[in-house]
Amino acid sequence: MTSLTSRLIHSRTSLSKLYTMAVSSNGRYLSTDSIKVDEPFKVEEAETLNVPPPPTEKLLVLGGNGFVGSHICKEAVDRGLTVASLSRSGRPSIQESWVNNVIWHQGNLLSSDSWMQALNGVTSVISCVGGFGSQSYMYKINGTANINAIRAASEKGVKRFVYISAADFGLVNYLLQGYYEGKKAAETELLTKFAYGGVVLRPGFIYGTRNVGSVKLPLGVIGSPLEMVLQHAKPLKQLPLVGPLFTPPVSVTAVVKVAVRAATDPVFPPGIVDVYGILRYSQQQRAT
């Protein structure tokens, strides 16, 4: 009996020693896979499964009948989203099957009474609204109109908001002051109202086939070769004054792919994505 008791005491003492050895000098427990608990978890790129979105997801595209906007609507429809568009002219004249799967609203972002109902049931927004003209008009359409949309979406409880802005072209900014100041004001508002779900895309020249009436302009004939050359000439962007002019073009396909993903992927990092980020995200292969 004494021998058995002695063995039990010895066994418990050994376990105690093992337990003590498993504790580091500062009180942390050692892990078998050596995870450092004091290092922050970092996510460099967001990866998601290629699965259809839940049926409750509804995307509103502002300016959905324009060049970029129409491509975004088509991409979103192809991904199985419920898609609505808001623009001043409403339904476009495009004769393609996907058009019938979009809810087309007509309204003006500068007049809230004409479009607020378009936000009903919306979970994410992509804005392609912008334009050129006088300095005051450019600020109003690129800045004020988008700020109105951002604030209204925030009040409605929209989860994510993606804004198609523009790359910085240096000297060109001074010639189009209203355009760029409007864009920057909208960016600031977005990143304030949607700190965790706001994404700003800053492409340069966006190329692709544009429909101008019944005529199709294949801008890719120019844009694609330039992209191939300039995306590998990033150091040239550091040149004083003229550097920003070497920003590579990007295809409309790449822009819409990243825009729709940013609007629907809850782990897509918020913040500003420049042209190189757009190219990188668009080339990623989704996990299956």
PDB file of C-alpha atoms in Angstrom:
ATOM      1  CA  MET A   1       0.000   0.000   0.000  1.00  0.00           C
ATOM      2  CA  THR A   2       2.857   2.341   0.930  1.00  0.00           C
ATOM      3  CA  SER A   3       4.574   1.502  -2.372  1.00  0.00           C
ATOM      4  CA  LEU A   4       1.401   2.309  -4.378  1.00  0.00           C
ATOM      5  CA  THR A   5       0.941   5.643  -2.579  1.00  0.00           C
ATOM      6  CA  SER A   6       4.560   6.534  -3.232  1.00  0.00           C
ATOM      7  CA  ARG A   7       4.147   5.829  -6.944  1.00  0.00           C
ATOM      8  CA  LEU A   8       1.047   8.038  -7.165  1.00  0.00           C
ATOM      9  CA  ILE A   9       2.821  10.912  -5.420  1.00  0.00           C
ATOM     10  CA  HIS A  10       5.789  10.521  -7.743  1.00  0.00           C
ATOM     11  CA  SER A  11       3.519  10.503 -10.789  1.00  0.00           C
ATOM     12  CA  ARG A  12       1.709  13.679  -9.712  1.00  0.00           C
ATOM     13  CA  THR A  13       5.045  15.378  -8.994  1.00  0.00           C
ATOM     14  CA  SER A  14       6.284  14.516 -12.486  1.00  0.00           C
ATOM     15  CA  LEU A  15       3.122  15.941 -14.077  1.00  0.00           C
ATOM     16  CA  SER A  16       3.588  19.108 -12.041  1.00  0.00           C
ATOM     17  CA  LYS A  17       7.139  19.454 -13.327  1.00  0.00           C
ATOM     18  CA  LEU A  18       5.984  18.977 -16.926  1.00  0.00           C
ATOM     19  CA  TYR A  19       3.292  21.612 -16.431  1.00  0.00           C
ATOM     20  CA  THR A  20       5.866  24.040 -14.986  1.00  0.00           C
ATOM     21  CA  MET A  21       8.208  23.439 -17.926  1.00  0.00           C
ATOM     22  CA  ALA A  22       5.385  24.294 -20.332  1.00  0.00           C
ATOM     23  CA  VAL A  23       5.224  27.825 -18.977  1.00  0.00           C
ATOM     24  CA  SER A  24       7.646  30.433 -20.238  1.00  0.00           C
ATOM     25  CA  SER A  25       9.460  32.856 -17.983  1.00  0.00           C
ATOM     26  CA  ASN A  26       6.900  35.620 -18.653  1.00  0.00           C
ATOM     27  CA  GLY A  27       3.906  33.424 -17.979  1.00  0.00           C
ATOM     28  CA  ARG A  28       2.901  32.455 -21.523  1.00  0.00           C
ATOM     29  CA  TYR A  29       2.011  28.893 -22.400  1.00  0.00           C
ATOM     30  CA  LEU A  30       4.097  27.350 -25.121  1.00  0.00           C
ATOM     31  CA  SER A  31       2.172  26.122 -28.149  1.00  0.00           C
ATOM     32  CA  THR A  32       2.938  23.035 -30.203  1.00  0.00           C
ATOM     33  CA  ASP A  33       2.717  25.069 -33.427  1.00  0.00           C
ATOM     34  CA  SER A  34       4.827  27.978 -32.059  1.00  0.00           C
ATOM     35  CA  ILE A  35       2.287  30.746 -32.723  1.00  0.00           C
ATOM     36  CA  LYS A  36       3.505  34.145 -31.534  1.00  0.00           C
ATOM     37  CA  VAL A  37       0.543  35.625 -29.742  1.00  0.00           C
ATOM     38  CA  ASP A  38       2.013  39.107 -29.557  1.00  0.00           C
ATOM     39  CA  GLU A  39       2.240  39.612 -33.332  1.00  0.00           C
ATOM     40  CA  PRO A  40      -0.780  41.246 -35.045  1.00  0.00           C
ATOM     41  CA  PHE A  41      -2.683  39.210 -37.620  1.00  0.00           C
ATOM     42  CA  LYS A  42      -2.155  40.708 -41.056  1.00  0.00           C
ATOM     43  CA  VAL A  43      -4.183  40.209 -44.233  1.00  0.00           C
ATOM     44  CA  GLU A  44      -2.294  41.204 -47.346  1.00  0.00           C
ATOM     45  CA  GLU A  45      -4.909  40.174 -49.920  1.00  0.00           C
ATOM     46  CA  ALA A  46      -8.520  39.112 -49.471  1.00  0.00           C
ATOM     47  CA  GLU A  47      -9.419  35.709 -50.883  1.00  0.00           C
ATOM     48  CA  THR A  48     -12.956  34.394 -51.039  1.00  0.00           C
ATOM     49  CA  LEU A  49     -14.753  31.323 -52.264  1.00  0.00           C
ATOM     50  CA  ASN A  50     -16.291  31.441 -55.725  1.00  0.00           C
ATOM     51  CA  VAL A  51     -19.843  30.840 -54.548  1.00  0.00           C
ATOM     52  CA  PRO A  52     -23.091  32.593 -55.499  1.00  0.00           C
ATOM     53  CA  PRO A  53     -24.042  35.502 -53.204  1.00  0.00           C
ATOM     54  CA  PRO A  54     -26.986  35.035 -50.853  1.00  0.00           C
ATOM     55  CA  PRO A  55     -30.351  35.998 -52.386  1.00  0.00           C
ATOM     56  CA  THR A  56     -30.713  38.899 -49.937  1.00  0.00           C
ATOM     57  CA  GLU A  57     -27.769  40.768 -51.499  1.00  0.00           C
ATOM     58  CA  LYS A  58     -28.903  43.730 -53.606  1.00  0.00           C
ATOM     59  CA  LEU A  59     -26.476  45.975 -55.469  1.00  0.00           C
ATOM     60  CA  LEU A  60     -27.325  49.506 -56.594  1.00  0.00           C
ATOM     61  CA  VAL A  61     -25.152  50.893 -59.397  1.00  0.00           C
ATOM     62  CA  LEU A  62     -25.151  54.677 -59.663  1.00  0.00           C
ATOM     63  CA  GLY A  63     -24.662  55.642 -63.285  1.00  0.00           C
ATOM     64  CA  GLY A  64     -25.440  52.094 -64.361  1.00  0.00           C
ATOM     65  CA  ASN A  65     -26.246  52.955 -67.979  1.00  0.00           C
ATOM     66  CA  GLY A  66     -22.839  54.492 -68.749  1.00  0.00           C
ATOM     67  CA  PHE A  67     -19.669  52.869 -70.076  1.00  0.00           C
ATOM     68  CA  VAL A  68     -18.292  51.510 -66.783  1.00  0.00           C
ATOM     69  CA  GLY A  69     -21.685  51.290 -65.070  1.00  0.00           C
ATOM     70  CA  SER A  70     -23.253  49.061 -67.716  1.00  0.00           C
ATOM     71  CA  HIS A  71     -20.319  46.663 -67.515  1.00  0.00           C
ATOM     72  CA  ILE A  72     -20.699  46.576 -63.727  1.00  0.00           C
ATOM     73  CA  CYS A  73     -24.406  45.761 -64.028  1.00  0.00           C
ATOM     74  CA  LYS A  74     -23.668  42.918 -66.446  1.00  0.00           C
ATOM     75  CA  GLU A  75     -20.907  41.511 -64.213  1.00  0.00           C
ATOM     76  CA  ALA A  76     -23.159  41.644 -61.140  1.00  0.00           C
ATOM     77  CA  VAL A  77     -26.040  39.961 -62.965  1.00  0.00           C
ATOM     78  CA  ASP A  78     -23.690  37.229 -64.160  1.00  0.00           C
ATOM     79  CA  ARG A  79     -22.659  36.652 -60.524  1.00  0.00           C
ATOM     80  CA  GLY A  80     -26.254  36.119 -59.486  1.00  0.00           C
ATOM     81  CA  LEU A  81     -26.830  39.390 -57.645  1.00  0.00           C
ATOM     82  CA  THR A  82     -30.073  41.327 -57.526  1.00  0.00           C
ATOM     83  CA  VAL A  83     -29.066  44.473 -59.419  1.00  0.00           C
ATOM     84  CA  ALA A  84     -30.600  47.937 -59.650  1.00  0.00           C
ATOM     85  CA  SER A  85     -29.340  51.018 -61.440  1.00  0.00           C
ATOM     86  CA  LEU A  86     -29.945  54.715 -60.907  1.00  0.00           C
ATOM     87  CA  SER A  87     -29.197  57.326 -63.563  1.00  0.00           C
ATOM     88  CA  ARG A  88     -30.711  60.484 -64.984  1.00  0.00           C
ATOM     89  CA  SER A  89     -31.861  58.739 -68.155  1.00  0.00           C
ATOM     90  CA  GLY A  90     -32.925  55.378 -66.719  1.00  0.00           C
ATOM     91  CA  ARG A  91     -32.898  52.248 -68.879  1.00  0.00           C
ATOM     92  CA  PRO A  92     -30.225  52.269 -71.617  1.00  0.00           C
ATOM     93  CA  SER A  93     -30.752  51.421 -75.263  1.00  0.00           C
ATOM     94  CA  ILE A  94     -28.419  48.404 -75.068  1.00  0.00           C
ATOM     95  CA  GLN A  95     -30.020  45.373 -76.696  1.00  0.00           C
ATOM     96  CA  GLU A  96     -28.572  42.576 -74.566  1.00  0.00           C
ATOM     97  CA  SER A  97     -30.320  39.948 -72.430  1.00  0.00           C
ATOM     98  CA  TRP A  98     -28.763  40.994 -69.096  1.00  0.00           C
ATOM     99  CA  VAL A  99     -30.510  44.391 -69.360  1.00  0.00           C
ATOM    100  CA  ASN A 100     -33.826  42.703 -68.591  1.00  0.00           C
ATOM    101  CA  ASN A 101     -32.438  41.450 -65.269  1.00  0.00           C
ATOM    102  CA  VAL A 102     -31.668  44.931 -63.911  1.00  0.00           C
ATOM    103  CA  ILE A 103     -34.127  47.187 -62.081  1.00  0.00           C
ATOM    104  CA  TRP A 104     -33.753  50.575 -63.804  1.00  0.00           C
ATOM    105  CA  HIS A 105     -34.452  53.726 -61.760  1.00  0.00           C
ATOM    106  CA  GLN A 106     -34.459  57.241 -63.145  1.00  0.00           C
ATOM    107  CA  GLY A 107     -33.403  60.087 -60.853  1.00  0.00           C
ATOM    108  CA  ASN A 108     -30.932  62.845 -60.095  1.00  0.00           C
ATOM    109  CA  LEU A 109     -28.510  62.583 -57.147  1.00  0.00           C
ATOM    110  CA  LEU A 110     -28.701  66.351 -56.767  1.00  0.00           C
ATOM    111  CA  SER A 111     -32.429  66.060 -56.011  1.00  0.00           C
ATOM    112  CA  SER A 112     -33.086  63.573 -53.194  1.00  0.00           C
ATOM    113  CA  ASP A 113     -36.844  63.436 -53.805  1.00  0.00           C
ATOM    114  CA  SER A 114     -36.266  61.797 -57.173  1.00  0.00           C
ATOM    115  CA  TRP A 115     -34.213  58.783 -56.156  1.00  0.00           C
ATOM    116  CA  MET A 116     -34.291  57.878 -52.444  1.00  0.00           C
ATOM    117  CA  GLN A 117     -36.652  54.938 -53.058  1.00  0.00           C
ATOM    118  CA  ALA A 118     -33.912  53.317 -55.151  1.00  0.00           C
ATOM    119  CA  LEU A 119     -32.048  52.550 -51.906  1.00  0.00           C
ATOM    120  CA  ASN A 120     -34.817  50.326 -50.530  1.00  0.00           C
ATOM    121  CA  GLY A 121     -33.431  46.881 -49.706  1.00  0.00           C
ATOM    122  CA  VAL A 122     -29.950  47.748 -51.006  1.00  0.00           C
ATOM    123  CA  THR A 123     -26.970  46.133 -49.229  1.00  0.00           C
ATOM    124  CA  SER A 124     -24.146  47.611 -51.339  1.00  0.00           C
ATOM    125  CA  VAL A 125     -23.599  50.503 -53.745  1.00  0.00           C
ATOM    126  CA  ILE A 126     -21.132  51.170 -56.554  1.00  0.00           C
ATOM    127  CA  SER A 127     -20.942  54.729 -57.861  1.00  0.00           C
ATOM    128  CA  CYS A 128     -19.670  55.476 -61.363  1.00  0.00           C
ATOM    129  CA  VAL A 129     -21.106  58.980 -61.353  1.00  0.00           C
ATOM    130  CA  GLY A 130     -18.836  61.643 -62.818  1.00  0.00           C
ATOM    131  CA  GLY A 131     -18.512  64.053 -65.694  1.00  0.00           C
ATOM    132  CA  PHE A 132     -16.752  66.990 -67.325  1.00  0.00           C
ATOM    133  CA  GLY A 133     -17.731  70.587 -68.010  1.00  0.00           C
ATOM    134  CA  SER A 134     -17.128  73.889 -66.257  1.00  0.00           C
ATOM    135  CA  GLN A 135     -15.146  73.830 -63.017  1.00  0.00           C
ATOM    136  CA  SER A 136     -18.263  74.362 -60.906  1.00  0.00           C
ATOM    137  CA  TYR A 137     -20.240  71.701 -62.787  1.00  0.00           C
ATOM    138  CA  MET A 138     -17.409  69.173 -62.455  1.00  0.00           C
ATOM    139  CA  TYR A 139     -17.229  69.712 -58.703  1.00  0.00           C
ATOM    140  CA  LYS A 140     -20.982  69.338 -58.405  1.00  0.00           C
ATOM    141  CA  ILE A 141     -21.308  66.133 -60.442  1.00  0.00           C
ATOM    142  CA  ASN A 142     -18.107  64.437 -59.196  1.00  0.00           C
ATOM    143  CA  GLY A 143     -18.259  65.727 -55.634  1.00  0.00           C
ATOM    144  CA  THR A 144     -21.660  66.913 -54.402  1.00  0.00           C
ATOM    145  CA  ALA A 145     -23.722  64.252 -56.198  1.00  0.00           C
ATOM    146  CA  ASN A 146     -21.589  61.425 -54.834  1.00  0.00           C
ATOM    147  CA  ILE A 147     -21.492  62.924 -51.336  1.00  0.00           C
ATOM    148  CA  ASN A 148     -25.300  63.013 -51.349  1.00  0.00           C
ATOM    149  CA  ALA A 149     -25.377  59.341 -52.315  1.00  0.00           C
ATOM    150  CA  ILE A 150     -22.811  58.352 -49.679  1.00  0.00           C
ATOM    151  CA  ARG A 151     -24.685  60.104 -46.888  1.00  0.00           C
ATOM    152  CA  ALA A 152     -28.060  58.680 -47.931  1.00  0.00           C
ATOM    153  CA  ALA A 153     -26.637  55.152 -48.199  1.00  0.00           C
ATOM    154  CA  SER A 154     -25.086  55.458 -44.749  1.00  0.00           C
ATOM    155  CA  GLU A 155     -28.379  56.595 -43.244  1.00  0.00           C
ATOM    156  CA  LYS A 156     -30.161  53.664 -44.927  1.00  0.00           C
ATOM    157  CA  GLY A 157     -27.763  51.171 -43.357  1.00  0.00           C
ATOM    158  CA  VAL A 158     -26.046  50.079 -46.573  1.00  0.00           C
ATOM    159  CA  LYS A 159     -23.137  47.774 -45.703  1.00  0.00           C
ATOM    160  CA  ARG A 160     -20.572  48.544 -48.407  1.00  0.00           C
ATOM    161  CA  PHE A 161     -19.969  51.419 -50.823  1.00  0.00           C
ATOM    162  CA  VAL A 162     -17.488  51.414 -53.717  1.00  0.00           C
ATOM    163  CA  TYR A 163     -16.589  54.635 -55.502  1.00  0.00           C
ATOM    164  CA  ILE A 164     -14.954  54.703 -58.950  1.00  0.00           C
ATOM    165  CA  SER A 165     -12.654  57.699 -58.603  1.00  0.00           C
ATOM    166  CA  ALA A 166      -9.616  58.592 -60.733  1.00  0.00           C
ATOM    167  CA  ALA A 167      -5.845  58.368 -60.617  1.00  0.00           C
ATOM    168  CA  ASP A 168      -3.789  61.463 -59.887  1.00  0.00           C
ATOM    169  CA  PHE A 169      -2.329  62.808 -63.134  1.00  0.00           C
ATOM    170  CA  GLY A 170      -0.260  65.626 -61.657  1.00  0.00           C
ATOM    171  CA  LEU A 171      -0.361  68.678 -63.902  1.00  0.00           C
ATOM    172  CA  VAL A 172      -3.663  67.581 -65.433  1.00  0.00           C
ATOM    173  CA  ASN A 173      -5.275  68.075 -62.030  1.00  0.00           C
ATOM    174  CA  TYR A 174      -4.839  71.841 -62.336  1.00  0.00           C
ATOM    175  CA  LEU A 175      -6.548  71.928 -65.729  1.00  0.00           C
ATOM    176  CA  LEU A 176      -9.473  69.915 -64.367  1.00  0.00           C
ATOM    177  CA  GLN A 177      -9.491  71.355 -60.870  1.00  0.00           C
ATOM    178  CA  GLY A 178     -13.229  70.987 -60.315  1.00  0.00           C
ATOM    179  CA  TYR A 179     -13.122  67.370 -61.467  1.00  0.00           C
ATOM    180  CA  TYR A 180     -10.342  66.279 -59.110  1.00  0.00           C
ATOM    181  CA  GLU A 181     -11.410  68.396 -56.140  1.00  0.00           C
ATOM    182  CA  GLY A 182     -14.887  66.921 -56.453  1.00  0.00           C
ATOM    183  CA  LYS A 183     -13.460  63.394 -56.576  1.00  0.00           C
ATOM    184  CA  LYS A 184     -11.275  63.977 -53.511  1.00  0.00           C
ATOM    185  CA  ALA A 185     -14.186  65.451 -51.538  1.00  0.00           C
ATOM    186  CA  ALA A 186     -16.284  62.375 -52.328  1.00  0.00           C
ATOM    187  CA  GLU A 187     -13.415  60.064 -51.346  1.00  0.00           C
ATOM    188  CA  THR A 188     -13.048  61.804 -47.982  1.00  0.00           C
ATOM    189  CA  GLU A 189     -16.774  61.541 -47.293  1.00  0.00           C
ATOM    190  CA  LEU A 190     -16.823  57.862 -48.223  1.00  0.00           C
ATOM    191  CA  LEU A 191     -13.895  56.865 -46.022  1.00  0.00           C
ATOM    192  CA  THR A 192     -15.508  58.771 -43.139  1.00  0.00           C
ATOM    193  CA  LYS A 193     -19.029  57.364 -43.474  1.00  0.00           C
ATOM    194  CA  PHE A 194     -17.917  53.861 -44.475  1.00  0.00           C
ATOM    195  CA  ALA A 195     -14.729  53.374 -42.481  1.00  0.00           C
ATOM    196  CA  TYR A 196     -15.065  49.576 -42.566  1.00  0.00           C
ATOM    197  CA  GLY A 197     -16.953  49.066 -45.833  1.00  0.00           C
ATOM    198  CA  GLY A 198     -15.823  51.865 -48.120  1.00  0.00           C
ATOM    199  CA  VAL A 199     -13.526  51.232 -51.092  1.00  0.00           C
ATOM    200  CA  VAL A 200     -12.148  53.852 -53.486  1.00  0.00           C
ATOM    201  CA  LEU A 201     -10.856  52.633 -56.849  1.00  0.00           C
ATOM    202  CA  ARG A 202      -8.456  54.977 -58.646  1.00  0.00           C
ATOM    203  CA  PRO A 203      -8.013  53.767 -62.216  1.00  0.00           C
ATOM    204  CA  GLY A 204      -6.357  55.832 -64.909  1.00  0.00           C
ATOM    205  CA  PHE A 205      -7.602  55.641 -68.480  1.00  0.00           C
ATOM    206  CA  ILE A 206     -10.233  52.881 -68.677  1.00  0.00           C
ATOM    207  CA  TYR A 207     -10.352  51.180 -72.041  1.00  0.00           C
ATOM    208  CA  GLY A 208     -12.822  48.799 -73.639  1.00  0.00           C
ATOM    209  CA  THR A 209     -15.527  48.853 -76.275  1.00  0.00           C
ATOM    210  CA  ARG A 210     -17.665  51.961 -75.836  1.00  0.00           C
ATOM    211  CA  ASN A 211     -21.108  52.257 -77.368  1.00  0.00           C
ATOM    212  CA  VAL A 212     -21.661  55.723 -78.855  1.00  0.00           C
ATOM    213  CA  GLY A 213     -25.133  55.538 -80.321  1.00  0.00           C
ATOM    214  CA  SER A 214     -25.031  52.676 -82.788  1.00  0.00           C
ATOM    215  CA  VAL A 215     -21.259  52.918 -83.155  1.00  0.00           C
ATOM    216  CA  LYS A 216     -18.845  50.779 -81.118  1.00  0.00           C
ATOM    217  CA  LEU A 217     -15.448  52.310 -80.382  1.00  0.00           C
ATOM    218  CA  PRO A 218     -12.767  49.645 -79.696  1.00  0.00           C
ATOM    219  CA  LEU A 219     -10.606  51.669 -77.312  1.00  0.00           C
ATOM    220  CA  GLY A 220      -8.732  48.511 -76.374  1.00  0.00           C
ATOM    221  CA  VAL A 221      -6.761  48.851 -79.614  1.00  0.00           C
ATOM    222  CA  ILE A 222      -4.917  51.728 -77.922  1.00  0.00           C
ATOM    223  CA  GLY A 223      -5.343  50.941 -74.239  1.00  0.00           C
ATOM    224  CA  SER A 224      -4.252  47.313 -74.171  1.00  0.00           C
ATOM    225  CA  PRO A 225      -0.742  47.843 -75.652  1.00  0.00           C
ATOM    226  CA  LEU A 226      -0.207  50.868 -73.396  1.00  0.00           C
ATOM    227  CA  GLU A 227      -1.189  48.834 -70.342  1.00  0.00           C
ATOM    228  CA  MET A 228       1.281  46.083 -71.276  1.00  0.00           C
ATOM    229  CA  VAL A 229       4.101  48.612 -71.478  1.00  0.00           C
ATOM    230  CA  LEU A 230       3.309  51.033 -68.643  1.00  0.00           C
ATOM    231  CA  GLN A 231       2.395  48.511 -65.946  1.00  0.00           C
ATOM    232  CA  HIS A 232       6.079  47.538 -65.953  1.00  0.00           C
ATOM    233  CA  ALA A 233       7.281  51.148 -65.920  1.00  0.00           C
ATOM    234  CA  LYS A 234       6.210  52.028 -62.384  1.00  0.00           C
ATOM    235  CA  PRO A 235       9.541  53.780 -61.532  1.00  0.00           C
ATOM    236  CA  LEU A 236       8.754  56.388 -64.200  1.00  0.00           C
ATOM    237  CA  LYS A 237       5.856  57.605 -62.046  1.00  0.00           C
ATOM    238  CA  GLN A 238       8.428  59.026 -59.630  1.00  0.00           C
ATOM    239  CA  LEU A 239       9.673  61.534 -62.199  1.00  0.00           C
ATOM    240  CA  PRO A 240       8.963  65.155 -61.200  1.00  0.00           C
ATOM    241  CA  LEU A 241       5.904  66.764 -62.831  1.00  0.00           C
ATOM    242  CA  VAL A 242       5.469  64.245 -65.664  1.00  0.00           C
ATOM    243  CA  GLY A 243       5.620  61.057 -63.589  1.00  0.00           C
ATOM    244  CA  PRO A 244       1.847  60.614 -63.108  1.00  0.00           C
ATOM    245  CA  LEU A 245       1.380  60.673 -66.897  1.00  0.00           C
ATOM    246  CA  PHE A 246       2.938  57.191 -66.977  1.00  0.00           C
ATOM    247  CA  THR A 247       0.015  55.685 -65.046  1.00  0.00           C
ATOM    248  CA  PRO A 248      -0.945  52.575 -67.032  1.00  0.00           C
ATOM    249  CA  PRO A 249      -4.408  52.253 -68.568  1.00  0.00           C
ATOM    250  CA  VAL A 250      -6.644  49.491 -67.241  1.00  0.00           C
ATOM    251  CA  SER A 251      -9.368  47.492 -68.954  1.00  0.00           C
ATOM    252  CA  VAL A 252     -12.994  48.018 -68.035  1.00  0.00           C
ATOM    253  CA  THR A 253     -13.148  44.247 -67.389  1.00  0.00           C
ATOM    254  CA  ALA A 254     -10.528  44.547 -64.642  1.00  0.00           C
ATOM    255  CA  VAL A 255     -12.215  47.566 -63.048  1.00  0.00           C
ATOM    256  CA  VAL A 256     -15.689  46.015 -62.889  1.00  0.00           C
ATOM    257  CA  LYS A 257     -14.363  42.699 -61.610  1.00  0.00           C
ATOM    258  CA  VAL A 258     -12.670  44.417 -58.667  1.00  0.00           C
ATOM    259  CA  ALA A 259     -15.570  46.823 -58.087  1.00  0.00           C
ATOM    260  CA  VAL A 260     -18.191  44.079 -57.792  1.00  0.00           C
ATOM    261  CA  ARG A 261     -15.920  42.005 -55.601  1.00  0.00           C
ATOM    262  CA  ALA A 262     -15.212  44.959 -53.302  1.00  0.00           C
ATOM    263  CA  ALA A 263     -18.947  45.651 -53.023  1.00  0.00           C
ATOM    264  CA  THR A 264     -19.930  42.093 -52.142  1.00  0.00           C
ATOM    265  CA  ASP A 265     -16.930  40.530 -50.385  1.00  0.00           C
ATOM    266  CA  PRO A 266     -17.109  41.299 -46.631  1.00  0.00           C
ATOM    267  CA  VAL A 267     -13.380  40.666 -46.154  1.00  0.00           C
ATOM    268  CA  PHE A 268     -12.227  42.929 -48.998  1.00  0.00           C
ATOM    269  CA  PRO A 269     -10.008  45.541 -47.280  1.00  0.00           C
ATOM    270  CA  PRO A 270     -11.510  49.039 -47.073  1.00  0.00           C
ATOM    271  CA  GLY A 271      -9.545  52.032 -48.299  1.00  0.00           C
ATOM    272  CA  ILE A 272      -7.977  53.262 -51.535  1.00  0.00           C
ATOM    273  CA  VAL A 273      -6.949  50.913 -54.361  1.00  0.00           C
ATOM    274  CA  ASP A 274      -4.705  52.472 -57.014  1.00  0.00           C
ATOM    275  CA  VAL A 275      -4.317  51.241 -60.584  1.00  0.00           C
ATOM    276  CA  TYR A 276      -1.637  48.722 -59.624  1.00  0.00           C
ATOM    277  CA  GLY A 277      -3.898  47.336 -56.918  1.00  0.00           C
ATOM    278  CA  ILE A 278      -6.748  47.058 -59.433  1.00  0.00           C
ATOM    279  CA  LEU A 279      -4.505  45.106 -61.796  1.00  0.00           C
ATOM    280  CA  ARG A 280      -3.333  42.846 -58.965  1.00  0.00           C
ATOM    281  CA  TYR A 281      -6.809  42.095 -57.601  1.00  0.00           C
ATOM    282  CA  SER A 282      -8.233  41.490 -61.097  1.00  0.00           C
ATOM    283  CA  GLN A 283      -5.566  38.872 -61.805  1.00  0.00           C
ATOM    284  CA  GLN A 284      -6.154  36.911 -58.622  1.00  0.00           C
ATOM    285  CA  GLN A 285      -7.630  33.450 -58.977  1.00  0.00           C
ATOM    286  CA  ARG A 286     -10.450  32.811 -56.558  1.00  0.00           C
ATOM    287  CA  ALA A 287     -10.367  29.676 -54.473  1.00  0.00           C
ATOM    288  CA  THR A 288     -12.841  26.996 -55.489  1.00  0.00           C
TER     289      THR A 288
END
